[in-house]
Amino acid sequence: MSYLAGNTGPIDYDALQRVRDLFLEHEPLVTHHDLGDRLDPQLELAISVDEGFGDSPRGRFDIVWTERDYYHFHYTEADGIDFRFDRHPEPHAPEKHFHEPPSADRRVASCIEVEQVEIVTRAVLKCWRTALNRDDPSLVNTQSNPP
Amino acid sequence: MNPDPIEEYDDVNEAAVTDWKRETTTRERIKLVITRTTEPTPASKIAEKARASKPVVRDELNELTEIGLVEKIDGGQGALYKRNDQMYIYQQVVKLHEEYSEDELVETLQELKQTVQEIRTRHGVESPAELAQQLDPDDQDGWEDHTTWQTAQKNLYLAKAAISFYDARKVVA
């Protein structure tokens, strides 16, 4: 499902293909990916990864990107945590916001300020990977990773 | 692949930009930026987004204009550039022909019409713009319908164009 409130423009299949390709190029933990058909009006990219936080064996990203560069990257684990990087009009938060783990309900400003699909995807991958390597989901929305 | 998974950075945004620049050529970045630019935009703005120098951007944009990928609009304040929408539609049609048979396109077109009809009936409005006017900012399901409607409407017209291309090819072949 789409979590995008506001006037987002149509979902962008070509952008989602780019997101998928970047995950595949950058992330050896990707096990499955599923992007529907080009004309599907409820298009979503699903990407499964072979490692989760804490006891969770795996996780999944559900991703939507629109022609106006609005997006959500929703991370979820079966019986585990949820978090989400969003950009869309939102009355209760800045346009670029983050839904915090463990349940992706509370909204705070996002650490991701860049806007283009090629750059946002790389930033999301870094944020998630840094937190995963430290096994601490509270670090996902963190701008810096000092030594 | 990331050789060192424990990567250090001061700012994840800058680190992502650095990676993008390292993994692409300047020309690739300019092309990526301009093909997502739908409003007339000065070369300086394209240069900023593509992380490229202005002279290189002007050269590349002029080349892309010559081959029809980019539209150049001469204005009082200097040239503005945007993606050529006709070329964009043509490219979408080519991709649809690669991914769908003619019968599948006709079938999908009917499904898209039905999706639009369902949303229209559910909300009692005639267009996505009209729906947007009456939606509460917190109405999650309503906004999901709005995005679906915008997407279905665009896809419907692209499917129609792709079907027309199939028909036209039969005549010119």
Tab-separated table of C-alpha atoms in Angstrom:
chain	number	residue	atom	x	y	z
A	1	MET	CA	0.000	0.000	0.000
A	2	SER	CA	1.024	3.585	-0.480
A	3	TYR	CA	1.641	5.703	2.619
A	4	LEU	CA	1.855	8.856	0.546
A	5	ALA	CA	-0.592	11.558	1.581
A	6	GLY	CA	-0.928	14.710	-0.501
A	7	ASN	CA	-0.812	15.524	-4.185
A	8	THR	CA	2.064	13.239	-5.140
A	9	GLY	CA	1.722	12.786	-8.906
A	10	PRO	CA	1.723	9.355	-10.576
A	11	ILE	CA	3.924	6.497	-9.366
A	12	ASP	CA	7.128	6.365	-11.419
A	13	TYR	CA	8.019	2.892	-12.748
A	14	ASP	CA	11.338	3.978	-14.263
A	15	ALA	CA	12.453	5.517	-10.969
A	16	LEU	CA	11.524	2.321	-9.097
A	17	GLN	CA	13.577	0.298	-11.594
A	18	ARG	CA	16.516	2.541	-10.743
A	19	VAL	CA	15.954	2.028	-7.005
A	20	ARG	CA	15.867	-1.741	-7.534
A	21	ASP	CA	19.076	-1.697	-9.602
A	22	LEU	CA	20.864	0.374	-6.954
A	23	PHE	CA	19.865	-2.074	-4.197
A	24	LEU	CA	21.150	-4.953	-6.337
A	25	GLU	CA	24.434	-3.187	-7.178
A	26	HIS	CA	25.159	-2.005	-3.642
A	27	GLU	CA	23.746	-4.557	-1.268
A	28	PRO	CA	24.849	-8.215	-1.140
A	29	LEU	CA	22.140	-8.966	1.459
A	30	VAL	CA	19.322	-8.613	-1.102
A	31	THR	CA	17.649	-12.011	-1.663
A	32	HIS	CA	14.429	-11.197	-3.538
A	33	HIS	CA	13.011	-8.244	-5.395
A	34	ASP	CA	9.595	-7.751	-6.889
A	35	LEU	CA	8.443	-4.830	-8.981
A	36	GLY	CA	5.007	-5.274	-10.548
A	37	ASP	CA	4.030	-4.544	-14.140
A	38	ARG	CA	4.717	-1.149	-15.702
A	39	LEU	CA	1.009	-0.253	-15.981
A	40	ASP	CA	-0.003	-1.353	-12.455
A	41	PRO	CA	-1.650	1.722	-10.861
A	42	GLN	CA	-0.754	0.535	-7.343
A	43	LEU	CA	2.847	-0.210	-8.088
A	44	GLU	CA	5.244	-0.951	-5.256
A	45	LEU	CA	8.797	-2.290	-5.183
A	46	ALA	CA	9.466	-4.994	-2.579
A	47	ILE	CA	13.050	-5.909	-1.681
A	48	SER	CA	13.913	-8.645	0.818
A	49	VAL	CA	17.184	-8.707	2.740
A	50	ASP	CA	18.807	-11.668	4.410
A	51	GLU	CA	19.505	-10.084	7.801
A	52	GLY	CA	17.352	-8.351	10.405
A	53	PHE	CA	17.752	-6.421	13.656
A	54	GLY	CA	18.041	-8.396	16.920
A	55	ASP	CA	16.552	-11.858	16.529
A	56	SER	CA	14.873	-11.159	13.193
A	57	PRO	CA	16.361	-13.328	10.443
A	58	ARG	CA	15.325	-11.033	7.585
A	59	GLY	CA	13.630	-7.799	6.611
A	60	ARG	CA	11.834	-6.204	3.699
A	61	PHE	CA	11.699	-2.776	2.116
A	62	ASP	CA	8.435	-1.664	0.466
A	63	ILE	CA	9.162	1.305	-1.760
A	64	VAL	CA	7.067	3.789	-3.739
A	65	TRP	CA	8.453	6.694	-5.800
A	66	THR	CA	6.422	9.266	-7.713
A	67	GLU	CA	7.099	11.589	-10.624
A	68	ARG	CA	7.291	14.581	-8.266
A	69	ASP	CA	10.061	12.852	-6.293
A	70	TYR	CA	7.833	11.981	-3.356
A	71	TYR	CA	8.604	8.615	-1.838
A	72	HIS	CA	8.445	6.162	0.997
A	73	PHE	CA	10.974	3.503	1.934
A	74	HIS	CA	9.151	1.341	4.479
A	75	TYR	CA	11.240	-1.256	6.304
A	76	THR	CA	9.422	-4.105	8.030
A	77	GLU	CA	10.253	-7.388	9.772
A	78	ALA	CA	7.849	-10.232	10.611
A	79	ASP	CA	7.406	-9.924	14.428
A	80	GLY	CA	10.097	-7.260	14.434
A	81	ILE	CA	10.549	-3.562	13.875
A	82	ASP	CA	9.167	-1.103	11.341
A	83	PHE	CA	10.541	2.257	10.251
A	84	ARG	CA	10.008	4.493	7.246
A	85	PHE	CA	11.739	7.280	5.354
A	86	ASP	CA	9.098	9.503	3.722
A	87	ARG	CA	8.849	12.565	1.572
A	88	HIS	CA	5.347	13.860	0.882
A	89	PRO	CA	3.028	16.649	2.052
A	90	GLU	CA	2.284	15.884	5.701
A	91	PRO	CA	0.313	18.171	8.033
A	92	HIS	CA	2.024	16.912	11.229
A	93	ALA	CA	5.666	16.839	10.171
A	94	PRO	CA	8.192	18.313	7.737
A	95	GLU	CA	7.806	17.084	4.154
A	96	LYS	CA	10.946	14.952	4.565
A	97	HIS	CA	10.274	12.928	7.686
A	98	PHE	CA	11.110	9.652	9.362
A	99	HIS	CA	8.731	7.260	11.103
A	100	GLU	CA	10.703	5.924	14.043
A	101	PRO	CA	11.154	2.285	15.031
A	102	PRO	CA	9.976	0.095	16.614
A	103	SER	CA	6.521	0.672	15.110
A	104	ALA	CA	6.967	3.481	12.538
A	105	ASP	CA	4.287	5.607	14.179
A	106	ARG	CA	6.088	8.662	15.648
A	107	ARG	CA	7.283	11.161	13.016
A	108	VAL	CA	10.476	13.206	13.260
A	109	ALA	CA	12.497	15.199	10.705
A	110	SER	CA	14.403	12.945	8.306
A	111	CYS	CA	18.203	12.948	8.200
A	112	ILE	CA	17.917	12.575	4.417
A	113	GLU	CA	17.918	16.017	2.808
A	114	VAL	CA	18.880	15.108	-0.776
A	115	GLU	CA	15.982	14.719	-3.219
A	116	GLN	CA	16.992	12.870	-6.383
A	117	VAL	CA	16.187	9.175	-6.666
A	118	GLU	CA	19.799	8.114	-7.324
A	119	ILE	CA	21.041	9.942	-4.218
A	120	VAL	CA	18.158	9.274	-1.818
A	121	THR	CA	18.382	5.523	-2.481
A	122	ARG	CA	22.106	5.502	-1.727
A	123	ALA	CA	21.490	7.477	1.480
A	124	VAL	CA	18.711	5.106	2.654
A	125	LEU	CA	21.001	2.130	2.037
A	126	LYS	CA	23.777	3.732	4.101
A	127	CYS	CA	21.467	4.668	6.989
A	128	TRP	CA	20.001	1.182	7.205
A	129	ARG	CA	23.359	-0.599	6.797
A	130	THR	CA	25.085	1.488	9.447
A	131	ALA	CA	22.326	0.756	11.969
A	132	LEU	CA	22.249	-2.937	10.985
A	133	ASN	CA	26.019	-3.337	11.418
A	134	ARG	CA	25.688	-1.856	14.914
A	135	ASP	CA	22.468	-3.842	15.455
A	136	ASP	CA	20.762	-0.704	16.750
A	137	PRO	CA	17.605	0.431	14.920
A	138	SER	CA	17.647	3.724	16.863
A	139	LEU	CA	20.611	4.745	14.669
A	140	VAL	CA	18.786	4.494	11.324
A	141	ASN	CA	17.824	8.176	11.133
A	142	THR	CA	21.318	9.476	11.921
A	143	GLN	CA	23.163	11.864	9.649
A	144	SER	CA	26.713	10.934	10.633
A	145	ASN	CA	28.546	7.718	11.397
A	146	PRO	CA	31.816	8.738	13.048
A	147	PRO	CA	34.538	6.170	13.702
B	1	MET	CA	29.171	-4.057	-3.821
B	2	ASN	CA	30.248	-2.238	-0.730
B	3	PRO	CA	33.765	-3.446	0.142
B	4	ASP	CA	33.650	-2.125	3.693
B	5	PRO	CA	30.226	-2.385	5.286
B	6	ILE	CA	31.241	-0.292	8.338
B	7	GLU	CA	31.483	2.941	6.459
B	8	GLU	CA	32.280	6.237	8.157
B	9	TYR	CA	30.788	9.543	7.108
B	10	ASP	CA	30.085	12.967	8.596
B	11	ASP	CA	26.968	13.495	6.563
B	12	VAL	CA	25.087	10.679	4.869
B	13	ASN	CA	23.757	13.128	2.252
B	14	GLU	CA	27.236	14.194	1.177
B	15	ALA	CA	28.453	10.584	1.259
B	16	ALA	CA	25.585	9.544	-1.049
B	17	VAL	CA	26.417	12.366	-3.468
B	18	THR	CA	30.103	11.377	-3.448
B	19	ASP	CA	29.179	7.781	-4.313
B	20	TRP	CA	26.857	8.918	-7.091
B	21	LYS	CA	29.606	11.066	-8.613
B	22	ARG	CA	32.156	8.253	-8.350
B	23	GLU	CA	29.876	5.632	-9.920
B	24	THR	CA	28.590	7.686	-12.872
B	25	THR	CA	30.001	9.873	-15.622
B	26	THR	CA	29.134	13.571	-15.829
B	27	ARG	CA	27.162	12.965	-19.016
B	28	GLU	CA	25.158	10.160	-17.420
B	29	ARG	CA	24.216	12.436	-14.528
B	30	ILE	CA	23.164	15.287	-16.815
B	31	LYS	CA	20.980	12.892	-18.805
B	32	LEU	CA	19.428	11.451	-15.632
B	33	VAL	CA	18.595	14.929	-14.355
B	34	ILE	CA	17.212	16.373	-17.596
B	35	THR	CA	15.010	13.336	-18.339
B	36	ARG	CA	13.222	13.979	-15.005
B	37	THR	CA	12.946	17.742	-15.620
B	38	THR	CA	9.416	18.522	-16.800
B	39	GLU	CA	9.436	22.312	-16.227
B	40	PRO	CA	11.620	24.772	-18.221
B	41	THR	CA	14.829	25.076	-16.164
B	42	PRO	CA	18.058	27.094	-16.584
B	43	ALA	CA	21.300	25.211	-17.335
B	44	SER	CA	22.755	26.459	-14.029
B	45	LYS	CA	20.051	24.614	-12.089
B	46	ILE	CA	20.626	21.420	-14.114
B	47	ALA	CA	24.373	21.775	-13.428
B	48	GLU	CA	23.720	22.053	-9.699
B	49	LYS	CA	21.535	18.942	-9.622
B	50	ALA	CA	23.877	16.913	-11.848
B	51	ARG	CA	26.972	18.028	-9.892
B	52	ALA	CA	28.534	19.145	-13.178
B	53	SER	CA	30.132	22.334	-14.489
B	54	LYS	CA	27.972	24.778	-16.443
B	55	PRO	CA	29.933	24.643	-19.752
B	56	VAL	CA	29.756	20.820	-19.837
B	57	VAL	CA	26.043	20.947	-19.041
B	58	ARG	CA	25.351	23.480	-21.831
B	59	ASP	CA	27.290	21.333	-24.340
B	60	GLU	CA	25.487	18.175	-23.324
B	61	LEU	CA	22.050	19.837	-23.272
B	62	ASN	CA	22.606	21.226	-26.752
B	63	GLU	CA	23.592	17.787	-28.006
B	64	LEU	CA	20.533	16.197	-26.363
B	65	THR	CA	18.380	18.932	-27.911
B	66	GLU	CA	19.729	18.100	-31.369
B	67	ILE	CA	18.806	14.423	-31.043
B	68	GLY	CA	15.332	15.374	-29.762
B	69	LEU	CA	15.583	14.185	-26.153
B	70	VAL	CA	15.557	17.703	-24.742
B	71	GLU	CA	13.466	20.764	-25.527
B	72	LYS	CA	15.251	24.114	-25.511
B	73	ILE	CA	13.118	27.177	-24.816
B	74	ASP	CA	14.708	30.512	-25.645
B	75	GLY	CA	13.632	33.120	-23.116
B	76	GLY	CA	14.555	36.700	-22.283
B	77	GLN	CA	16.800	35.575	-19.398
B	78	GLY	CA	18.648	32.977	-21.494
B	79	ALA	CA	17.793	29.456	-22.605
B	80	LEU	CA	15.680	27.107	-20.500
B	81	TYR	CA	15.640	23.339	-20.877
B	82	LYS	CA	13.225	20.521	-20.176
B	83	ARG	CA	12.679	16.934	-21.188
B	84	ASN	CA	11.000	16.542	-24.597
B	85	ASP	CA	7.628	15.081	-23.572
B	86	GLN	CA	6.875	13.651	-27.022
B	87	MET	CA	10.126	11.712	-26.921
B	88	TYR	CA	9.324	10.598	-23.368
B	89	ILE	CA	5.939	9.255	-24.493
B	90	TYR	CA	7.536	7.525	-27.467
B	91	GLN	CA	10.095	5.842	-25.206
B	92	GLN	CA	7.328	4.694	-22.857
B	93	VAL	CA	5.443	3.211	-25.826
B	94	VAL	CA	8.573	1.326	-26.928
B	95	LYS	CA	8.969	-0.099	-23.415
B	96	LEU	CA	5.292	-1.116	-23.339
B	97	HIS	CA	5.747	-2.934	-26.659
B	98	GLU	CA	8.693	-4.820	-25.150
B	99	GLU	CA	6.744	-5.784	-22.034
B	100	TYR	CA	3.141	-6.299	-23.265
B	101	SER	CA	1.499	-8.008	-26.230
B	102	GLU	CA	-1.268	-6.135	-28.029
B	103	ASP	CA	-3.928	-8.300	-26.358
B	104	GLU	CA	-2.407	-7.694	-22.923
B	105	LEU	CA	-2.454	-3.937	-23.553
B	106	VAL	CA	-6.139	-4.020	-24.515
B	107	GLU	CA	-6.953	-6.078	-21.431
B	108	THR	CA	-4.901	-3.821	-19.133
B	109	LEU	CA	-6.560	-0.731	-20.612
B	110	GLN	CA	-9.960	-2.111	-19.601
B	111	GLU	CA	-8.694	-2.817	-16.062
B	112	LEU	CA	-7.324	0.724	-15.760
B	113	LYS	CA	-10.661	2.178	-16.885
B	114	GLN	CA	-12.390	0.073	-14.258
B	115	THR	CA	-9.980	1.240	-11.529
B	116	VAL	CA	-10.667	4.869	-12.429
B	117	GLN	CA	-14.417	4.250	-12.494
B	118	GLU	CA	-14.364	2.606	-9.054
B	119	ILE	CA	-12.474	5.495	-7.455
B	120	ARG	CA	-14.687	8.055	-9.187
B	121	THR	CA	-17.833	6.336	-7.896
B	122	ARG	CA	-16.424	5.837	-4.390
B	123	HIS	CA	-15.731	9.543	-3.929
B	124	GLY	CA	-18.416	11.027	-6.207
B	125	VAL	CA	-15.972	13.317	-8.057
B	126	GLU	CA	-14.861	13.625	-11.673
B	127	SER	CA	-11.084	14.144	-11.452
B	128	PRO	CA	-8.057	13.674	-9.169
B	129	ALA	CA	-7.910	17.477	-8.773
B	130	GLU	CA	-11.508	17.531	-7.549
B	131	LEU	CA	-10.774	14.649	-5.178
B	132	ALA	CA	-7.727	16.485	-3.776
B	133	GLN	CA	-9.911	19.503	-2.956
B	134	GLN	CA	-12.272	17.508	-0.781
B	135	LEU	CA	-9.764	15.227	0.986
B	136	ASP	CA	-8.820	15.757	4.603
B	137	PRO	CA	-4.995	15.949	4.987
B	138	ASP	CA	-5.126	12.884	7.273
B	139	ASP	CA	-7.314	10.731	5.034
B	140	GLN	CA	-4.750	7.995	4.278
B	141	ASP	CA	-7.082	5.812	2.184
B	142	GLY	CA	-8.385	8.822	0.284
B	143	TRP	CA	-4.881	9.973	-0.660
B	144	GLU	CA	-3.934	6.453	-1.657
B	145	ASP	CA	-6.926	6.516	-4.041
B	146	HIS	CA	-5.692	9.899	-5.297
B	147	THR	CA	-2.220	8.549	-6.143
B	148	THR	CA	-3.757	5.425	-7.721
B	149	TRP	CA	-6.078	7.604	-9.829
B	150	GLN	CA	-3.239	9.837	-11.058
B	151	THR	CA	-1.178	6.750	-11.911
B	152	ALA	CA	-4.059	4.901	-13.596
B	153	GLN	CA	-4.935	7.970	-15.654
B	154	LYS	CA	-1.378	8.374	-16.930
B	155	ASN	CA	-1.023	4.641	-17.619
B	156	LEU	CA	-4.364	4.588	-19.413
B	157	TYR	CA	-3.207	7.185	-21.933
B	158	LEU	CA	0.166	5.461	-22.416
B	159	ALA	CA	-1.609	2.118	-23.004
B	160	LYS	CA	-3.865	3.799	-25.587
B	161	ALA	CA	-0.841	5.311	-27.332
B	162	ALA	CA	0.902	1.924	-27.382
B	163	ILE	CA	-2.188	0.261	-28.882
B	164	SER	CA	-2.361	2.974	-31.574
B	165	PHE	CA	1.303	2.335	-32.399
B	166	TYR	CA	0.559	-1.376	-32.887
B	167	ASP	CA	-2.283	-0.403	-35.259
B	168	ALA	CA	-0.158	2.114	-37.168
B	169	ARG	CA	2.657	-0.391	-37.608
B	170	LYS	CA	0.276	-2.778	-39.333
B	171	VAL	CA	-0.480	-0.083	-41.909
B	172	VAL	CA	3.054	1.131	-42.600
B	173	ALA	CA	4.618	-2.354	-42.632
